[in-house]
Amino acid sequence: RRVNLAGKTQFLREEMSTLLHRKDIVGYGPDRPRVAVVVVVPQPSNNNNAGEAKGSEGDEESRILKGALDAVQSVFLTTDRNLIFIVTVVMDGRGKVGSFETKLEDIDAGRTSHRHGGEVHTHDHHHDLEGKEGHYHSEKIHTLYNHEAVGVSASRKEAVHFINVLSRKHEEAGIKSPDEDLILLFLSVESRLREFHDNSRTWLDDVTDALILSPSIDENQDVFHKLSAGSKKYSKVDSSTKDG
């Protein structure tokens, strides 16, 4: 299938035009990167048995859409909003679904449970946020539409392309440090991020600790690398090692 790359690039630029005007924080830099999440809403499978009721495909579609909403909601429930760069939802083989879009807007506007640091709360009305300095909710969810189904893998690639272009535009606009390497998370519609019992930590804290070595640590000292919640291992930092 031939693709008009010039037309697609122009489309992505237009899609980002509103996002670039949002009131967003400057990136946290190399030691505290934000996360970019991709959720693909796939097509229902065509593996239904001939004897199944005709409504089974519609039931599966409902389960898929609900699963996608639950997956997105779990991101906001377990992740500090300030550490979410973007949540890209890809509707594969679909246009806009009114009720689904409305519920995504509710999540993005803070009308569902969401996290700020160690605090989880809900705003019943969007105007509750107005006039509260430092508590403005910038847009965090962006939806891409594949009117012709291309599959989960190809949809994820399109989302990553969008995130990369958005990241570069943020750097050009001075609202993201070039040294901040975003953490990319692919989340399926069947997956959920779980809360910690300790509200002072989130899943992103553990991922960041595992991936990022703080630049403040002296090159020649021993460093604790937390490999899991129940085990620790010493690692020697070699001053002659260079990043690739």
mmCIF file of C-alpha atoms in Angstrom, residues 3 5 11 17 22 30 38 48-49 63 83 98 102 104 112 149 156 176-177 184 192 199 214-215 234 238:
data_model
loop_
_atom_site.group_PDB
_atom_site.id
_atom_site.type_symbol
_atom_site.label_atom_id
_atom_site.label_comp_id
_atom_site.label_asym_id
_atom_site.label_seq_id
_atom_site.Cartn_x
_atom_site.Cartn_y
_atom_site.Cartn_z
ATOM 1 C CA VAL A 3 1.519 6.112 1.537
ATOM 2 C CA LEU A 5 4.380 10.731 3.403
ATOM 3 C CA PHE A 11 -1.529 16.107 8.836
ATOM 4 C CA SER A 17 -0.952 22.769 16.414
ATOM 5 C CA ARG A 22 -0.936 24.321 25.896
ATOM 6 C CA PRO A 30 17.837 13.613 32.080
ATOM 7 C CA VAL A 38 0.522 4.612 23.701
ATOM 8 C CA ASN A 48 -16.155 -15.857 16.476
ATOM 9 C CA ASN A 49 -17.680 -19.324 16.073
ATOM 10 C CA ARG A 63 -15.347 -4.606 25.900
ATOM 11 C CA LEU A 83 5.199 13.464 34.679
ATOM 12 C CA GLY A 98 -18.967 9.986 20.634
ATOM 13 C CA THR A 102 -16.564 12.236 25.941
ATOM 14 C CA LEU A 104 -11.595 10.559 27.373
ATOM 15 C CA THR A 112 -12.097 11.348 37.124
ATOM 16 C CA ALA A 149 -7.312 -0.683 10.035
ATOM 17 C CA ARG A 156 2.058 1.886 17.614
ATOM 18 C CA LYS A 176 11.423 20.489 26.786
ATOM 19 C CA SER A 177 15.075 19.853 27.479
ATOM 20 C CA LEU A 184 7.840 5.094 26.265
ATOM 21 C CA ARG A 192 -3.863 -1.730 33.922
ATOM 22 C CA ASN A 199 1.168 6.824 47.941
ATOM 23 C CA SER A 214 21.511 10.285 38.678
ATOM 24 C CA PRO A 215 24.201 12.633 37.305
ATOM 25 C CA TYR A 234 25.858 -3.367 44.146
ATOM 26 C CA ASP A 238 33.488 2.622 35.608
#
